[in-house]
JSON list of C-alpha atoms in Angstrom, two decimals:
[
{"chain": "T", "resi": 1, "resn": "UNK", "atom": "CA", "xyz": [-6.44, -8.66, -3.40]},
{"chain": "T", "resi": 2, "resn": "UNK", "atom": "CA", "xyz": [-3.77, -6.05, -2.87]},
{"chain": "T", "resi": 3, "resn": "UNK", "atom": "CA", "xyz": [-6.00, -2.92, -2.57]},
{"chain": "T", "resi": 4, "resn": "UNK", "atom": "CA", "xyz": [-8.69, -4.78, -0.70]},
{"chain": "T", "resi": 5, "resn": "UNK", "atom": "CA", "xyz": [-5.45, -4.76, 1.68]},
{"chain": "T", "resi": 6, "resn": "UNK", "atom": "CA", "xyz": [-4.47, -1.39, 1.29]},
{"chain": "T", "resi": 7, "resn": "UNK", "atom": "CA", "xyz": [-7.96, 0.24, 1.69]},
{"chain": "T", "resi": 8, "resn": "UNK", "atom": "CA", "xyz": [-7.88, -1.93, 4.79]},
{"chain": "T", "resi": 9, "resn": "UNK", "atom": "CA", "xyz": [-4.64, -0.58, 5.80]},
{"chain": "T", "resi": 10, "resn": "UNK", "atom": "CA", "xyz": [-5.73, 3.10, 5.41]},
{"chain": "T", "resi": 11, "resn": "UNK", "atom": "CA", "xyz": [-8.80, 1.91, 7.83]},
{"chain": "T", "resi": 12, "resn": "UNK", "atom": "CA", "xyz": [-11.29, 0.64, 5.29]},
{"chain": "T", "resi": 13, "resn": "UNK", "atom": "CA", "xyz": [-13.07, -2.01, 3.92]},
{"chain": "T", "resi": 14, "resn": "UNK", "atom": "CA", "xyz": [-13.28, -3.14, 0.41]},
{"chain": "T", "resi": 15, "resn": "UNK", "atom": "CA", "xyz": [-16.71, -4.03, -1.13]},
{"chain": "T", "resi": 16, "resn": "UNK", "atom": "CA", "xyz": [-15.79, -7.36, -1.74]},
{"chain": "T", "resi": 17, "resn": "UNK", "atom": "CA", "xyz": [-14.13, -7.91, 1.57]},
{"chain": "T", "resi": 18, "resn": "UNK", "atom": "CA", "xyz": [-16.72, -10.32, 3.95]},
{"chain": "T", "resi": 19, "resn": "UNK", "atom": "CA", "xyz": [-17.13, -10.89, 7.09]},
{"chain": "T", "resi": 20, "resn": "UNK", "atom": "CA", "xyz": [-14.74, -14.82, 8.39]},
{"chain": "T", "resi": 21, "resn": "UNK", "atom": "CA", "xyz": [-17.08, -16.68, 9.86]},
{"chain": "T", "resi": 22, "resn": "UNK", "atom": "CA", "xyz": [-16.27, -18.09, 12.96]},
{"chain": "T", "resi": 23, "resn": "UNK", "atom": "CA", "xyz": [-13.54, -15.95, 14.40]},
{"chain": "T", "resi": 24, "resn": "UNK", "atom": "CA", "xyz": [-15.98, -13.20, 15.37]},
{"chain": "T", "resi": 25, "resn": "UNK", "atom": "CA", "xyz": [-15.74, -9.50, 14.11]},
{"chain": "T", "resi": 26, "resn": "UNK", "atom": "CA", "xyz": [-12.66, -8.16, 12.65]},
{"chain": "T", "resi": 27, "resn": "UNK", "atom": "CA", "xyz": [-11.51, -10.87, 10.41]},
{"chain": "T", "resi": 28, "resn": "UNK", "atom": "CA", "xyz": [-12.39, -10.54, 6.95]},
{"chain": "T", "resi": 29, "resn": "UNK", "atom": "CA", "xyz": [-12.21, -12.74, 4.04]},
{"chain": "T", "resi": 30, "resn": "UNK", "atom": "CA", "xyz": [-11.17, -10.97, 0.06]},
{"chain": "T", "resi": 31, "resn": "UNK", "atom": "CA", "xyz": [-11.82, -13.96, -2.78]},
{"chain": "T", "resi": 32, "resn": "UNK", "atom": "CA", "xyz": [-10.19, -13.14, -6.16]},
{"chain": "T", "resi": 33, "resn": "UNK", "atom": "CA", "xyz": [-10.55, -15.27, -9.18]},
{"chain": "T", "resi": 34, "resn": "UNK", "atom": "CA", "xyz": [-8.37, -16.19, -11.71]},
{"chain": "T", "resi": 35, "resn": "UNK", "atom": "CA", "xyz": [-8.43, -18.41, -14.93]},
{"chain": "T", "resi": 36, "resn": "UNK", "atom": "CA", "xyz": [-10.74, -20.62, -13.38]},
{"chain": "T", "resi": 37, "resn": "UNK", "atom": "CA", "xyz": [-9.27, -20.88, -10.01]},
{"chain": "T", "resi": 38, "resn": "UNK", "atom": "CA", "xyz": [-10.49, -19.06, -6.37]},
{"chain": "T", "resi": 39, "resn": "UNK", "atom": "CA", "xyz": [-8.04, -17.42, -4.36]},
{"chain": "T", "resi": 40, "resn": "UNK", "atom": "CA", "xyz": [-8.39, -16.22, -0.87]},
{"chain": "T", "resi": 41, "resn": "UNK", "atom": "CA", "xyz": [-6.71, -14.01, 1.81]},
{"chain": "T", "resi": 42, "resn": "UNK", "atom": "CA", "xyz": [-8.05, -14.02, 5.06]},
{"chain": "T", "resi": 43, "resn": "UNK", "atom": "CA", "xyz": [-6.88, -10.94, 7.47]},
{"chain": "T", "resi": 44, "resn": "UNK", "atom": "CA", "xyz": [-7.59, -9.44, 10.83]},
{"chain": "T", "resi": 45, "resn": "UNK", "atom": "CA", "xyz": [-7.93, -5.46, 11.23]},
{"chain": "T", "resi": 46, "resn": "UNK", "atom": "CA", "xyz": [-8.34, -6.41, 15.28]},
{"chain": "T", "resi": 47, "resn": "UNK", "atom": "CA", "xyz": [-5.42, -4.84, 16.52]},
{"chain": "T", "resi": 48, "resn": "UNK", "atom": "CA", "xyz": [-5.05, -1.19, 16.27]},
{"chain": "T", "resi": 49, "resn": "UNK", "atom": "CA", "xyz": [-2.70, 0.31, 13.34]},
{"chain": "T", "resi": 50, "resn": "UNK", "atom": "CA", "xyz": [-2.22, -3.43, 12.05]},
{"chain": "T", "resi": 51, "resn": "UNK", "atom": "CA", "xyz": [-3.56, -5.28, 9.32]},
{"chain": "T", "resi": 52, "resn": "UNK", "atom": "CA", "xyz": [-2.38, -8.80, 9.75]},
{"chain": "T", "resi": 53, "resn": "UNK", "atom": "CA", "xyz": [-2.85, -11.32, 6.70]},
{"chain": "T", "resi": 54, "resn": "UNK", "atom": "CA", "xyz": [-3.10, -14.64, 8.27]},
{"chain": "T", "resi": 55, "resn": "UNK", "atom": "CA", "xyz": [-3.45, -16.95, 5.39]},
{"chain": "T", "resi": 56, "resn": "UNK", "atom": "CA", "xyz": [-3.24, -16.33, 1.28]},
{"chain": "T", "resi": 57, "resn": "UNK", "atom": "CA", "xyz": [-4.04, -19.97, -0.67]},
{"chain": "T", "resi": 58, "resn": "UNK", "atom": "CA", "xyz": [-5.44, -21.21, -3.59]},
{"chain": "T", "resi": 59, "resn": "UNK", "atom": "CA", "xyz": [-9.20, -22.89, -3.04]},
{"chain": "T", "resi": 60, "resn": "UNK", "atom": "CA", "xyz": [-8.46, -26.25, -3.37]},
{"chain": "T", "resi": 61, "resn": "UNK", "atom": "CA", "xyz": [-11.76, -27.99, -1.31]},
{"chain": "T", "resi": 62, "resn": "UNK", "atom": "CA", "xyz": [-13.35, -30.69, -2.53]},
{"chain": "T", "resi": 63, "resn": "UNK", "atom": "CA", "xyz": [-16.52, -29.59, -0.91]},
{"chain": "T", "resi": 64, "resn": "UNK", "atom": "CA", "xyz": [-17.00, -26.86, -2.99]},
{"chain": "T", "resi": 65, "resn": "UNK", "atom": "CA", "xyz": [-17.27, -23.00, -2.06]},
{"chain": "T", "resi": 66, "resn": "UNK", "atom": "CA", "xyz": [-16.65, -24.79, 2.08]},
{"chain": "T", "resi": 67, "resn": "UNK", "atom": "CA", "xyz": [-13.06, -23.62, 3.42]},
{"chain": "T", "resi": 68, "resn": "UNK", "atom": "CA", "xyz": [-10.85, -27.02, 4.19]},
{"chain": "T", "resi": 69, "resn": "UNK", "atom": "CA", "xyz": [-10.47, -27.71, 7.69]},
{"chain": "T", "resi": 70, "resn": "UNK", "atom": "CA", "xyz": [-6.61, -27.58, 7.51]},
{"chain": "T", "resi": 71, "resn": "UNK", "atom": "CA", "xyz": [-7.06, -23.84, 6.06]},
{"chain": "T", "resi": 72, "resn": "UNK", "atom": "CA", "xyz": [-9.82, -23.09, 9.04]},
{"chain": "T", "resi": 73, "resn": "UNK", "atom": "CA", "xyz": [-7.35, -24.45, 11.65]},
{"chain": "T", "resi": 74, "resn": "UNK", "atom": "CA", "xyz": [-4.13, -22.32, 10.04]},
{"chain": "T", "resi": 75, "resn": "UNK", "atom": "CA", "xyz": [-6.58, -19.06, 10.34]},
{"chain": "T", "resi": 76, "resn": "UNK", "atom": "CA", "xyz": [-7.19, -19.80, 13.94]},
{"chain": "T", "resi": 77, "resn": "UNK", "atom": "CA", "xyz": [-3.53, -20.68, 14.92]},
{"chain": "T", "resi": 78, "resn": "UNK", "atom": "CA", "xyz": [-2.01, -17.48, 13.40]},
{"chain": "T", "resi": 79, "resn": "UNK", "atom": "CA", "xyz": [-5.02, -15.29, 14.80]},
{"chain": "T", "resi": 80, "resn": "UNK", "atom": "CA", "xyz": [-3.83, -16.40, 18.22]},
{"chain": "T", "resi": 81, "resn": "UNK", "atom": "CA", "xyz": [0.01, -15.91, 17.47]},
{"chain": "T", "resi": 82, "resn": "UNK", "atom": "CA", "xyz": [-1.06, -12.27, 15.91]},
{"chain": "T", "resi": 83, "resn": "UNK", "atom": "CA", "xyz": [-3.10, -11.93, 19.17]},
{"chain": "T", "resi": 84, "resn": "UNK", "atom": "CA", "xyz": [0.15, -12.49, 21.06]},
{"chain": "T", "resi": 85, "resn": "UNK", "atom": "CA", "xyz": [2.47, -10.74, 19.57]},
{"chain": "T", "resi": 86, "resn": "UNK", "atom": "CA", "xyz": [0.75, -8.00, 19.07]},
{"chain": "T", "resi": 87, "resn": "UNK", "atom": "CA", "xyz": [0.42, -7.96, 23.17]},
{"chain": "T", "resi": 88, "resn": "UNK", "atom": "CA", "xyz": [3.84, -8.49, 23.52]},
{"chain": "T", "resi": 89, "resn": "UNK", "atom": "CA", "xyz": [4.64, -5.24, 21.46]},
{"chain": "T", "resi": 90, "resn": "UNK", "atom": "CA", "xyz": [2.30, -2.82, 21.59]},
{"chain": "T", "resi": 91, "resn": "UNK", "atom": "CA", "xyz": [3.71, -0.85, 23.70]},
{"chain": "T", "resi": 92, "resn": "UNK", "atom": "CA", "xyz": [6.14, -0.17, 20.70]},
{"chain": "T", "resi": 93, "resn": "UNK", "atom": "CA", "xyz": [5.64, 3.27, 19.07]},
{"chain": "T", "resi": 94, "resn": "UNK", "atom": "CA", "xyz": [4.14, 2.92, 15.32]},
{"chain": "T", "resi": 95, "resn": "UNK", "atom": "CA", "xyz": [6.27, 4.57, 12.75]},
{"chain": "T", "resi": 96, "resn": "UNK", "atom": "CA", "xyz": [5.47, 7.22, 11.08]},
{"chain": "T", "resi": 97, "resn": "UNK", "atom": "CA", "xyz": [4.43, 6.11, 7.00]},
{"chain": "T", "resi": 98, "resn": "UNK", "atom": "CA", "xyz": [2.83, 2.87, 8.40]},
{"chain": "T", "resi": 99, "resn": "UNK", "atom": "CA", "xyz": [-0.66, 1.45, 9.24]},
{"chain": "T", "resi": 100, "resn": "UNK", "atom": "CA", "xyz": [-2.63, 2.81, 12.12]},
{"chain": "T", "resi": 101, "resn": "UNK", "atom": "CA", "xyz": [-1.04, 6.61, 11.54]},
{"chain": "T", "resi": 102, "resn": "UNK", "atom": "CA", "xyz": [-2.26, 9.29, 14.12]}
]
């Protein structure tokens, strides 16, 4: 899960990384598995120089390899926060060494 993040931070995208459905481009989804159990990390590469993990959990669902609804609803309630404040400070200079270098 941690270089599918850093080949997204260095602008790319990691063969296993797909495509979070229903939150439109941008949002991926990396699955990792481990002694039997799924786990996911969902993150947005939306906002330019930032790669912003909005939700890390174990699969837990019941209904198999579907997302809970609690889990859907965290995505979409950080995306909008991470929409936000990434409005509120982008006018903030990136520092050199970190994601979204020129």
């Amino acid at each position: 899960m941690g270089y599918a993040l850093g080949v997204a931070q260095l602008g790319g995208k990691h063969p296993q990384a797909k495509p979070w459905k229903g939150e439109g481009p941008g949002v991926f989804e990396v699955v990792e598995r481990h002694d039997g159990d799924a786990y996911r990390a969902i993150y947005t590469v939306r906002f330019e120089g930032v790669v912003c993990v909005l939700h890390a959990f174990q699969k837990k669902s019941p209904s198999g390899i579907r997302t809970a609804q609690p889990d859907v609803e965290l995505v979409r309630e950080r995306l909008k926060r991470a929409r936000a404040d990434y409005e509120a400070n982008s006018h903030r200079p990136t520092p050199q060494g970190k994601a979204g270098r020129t």
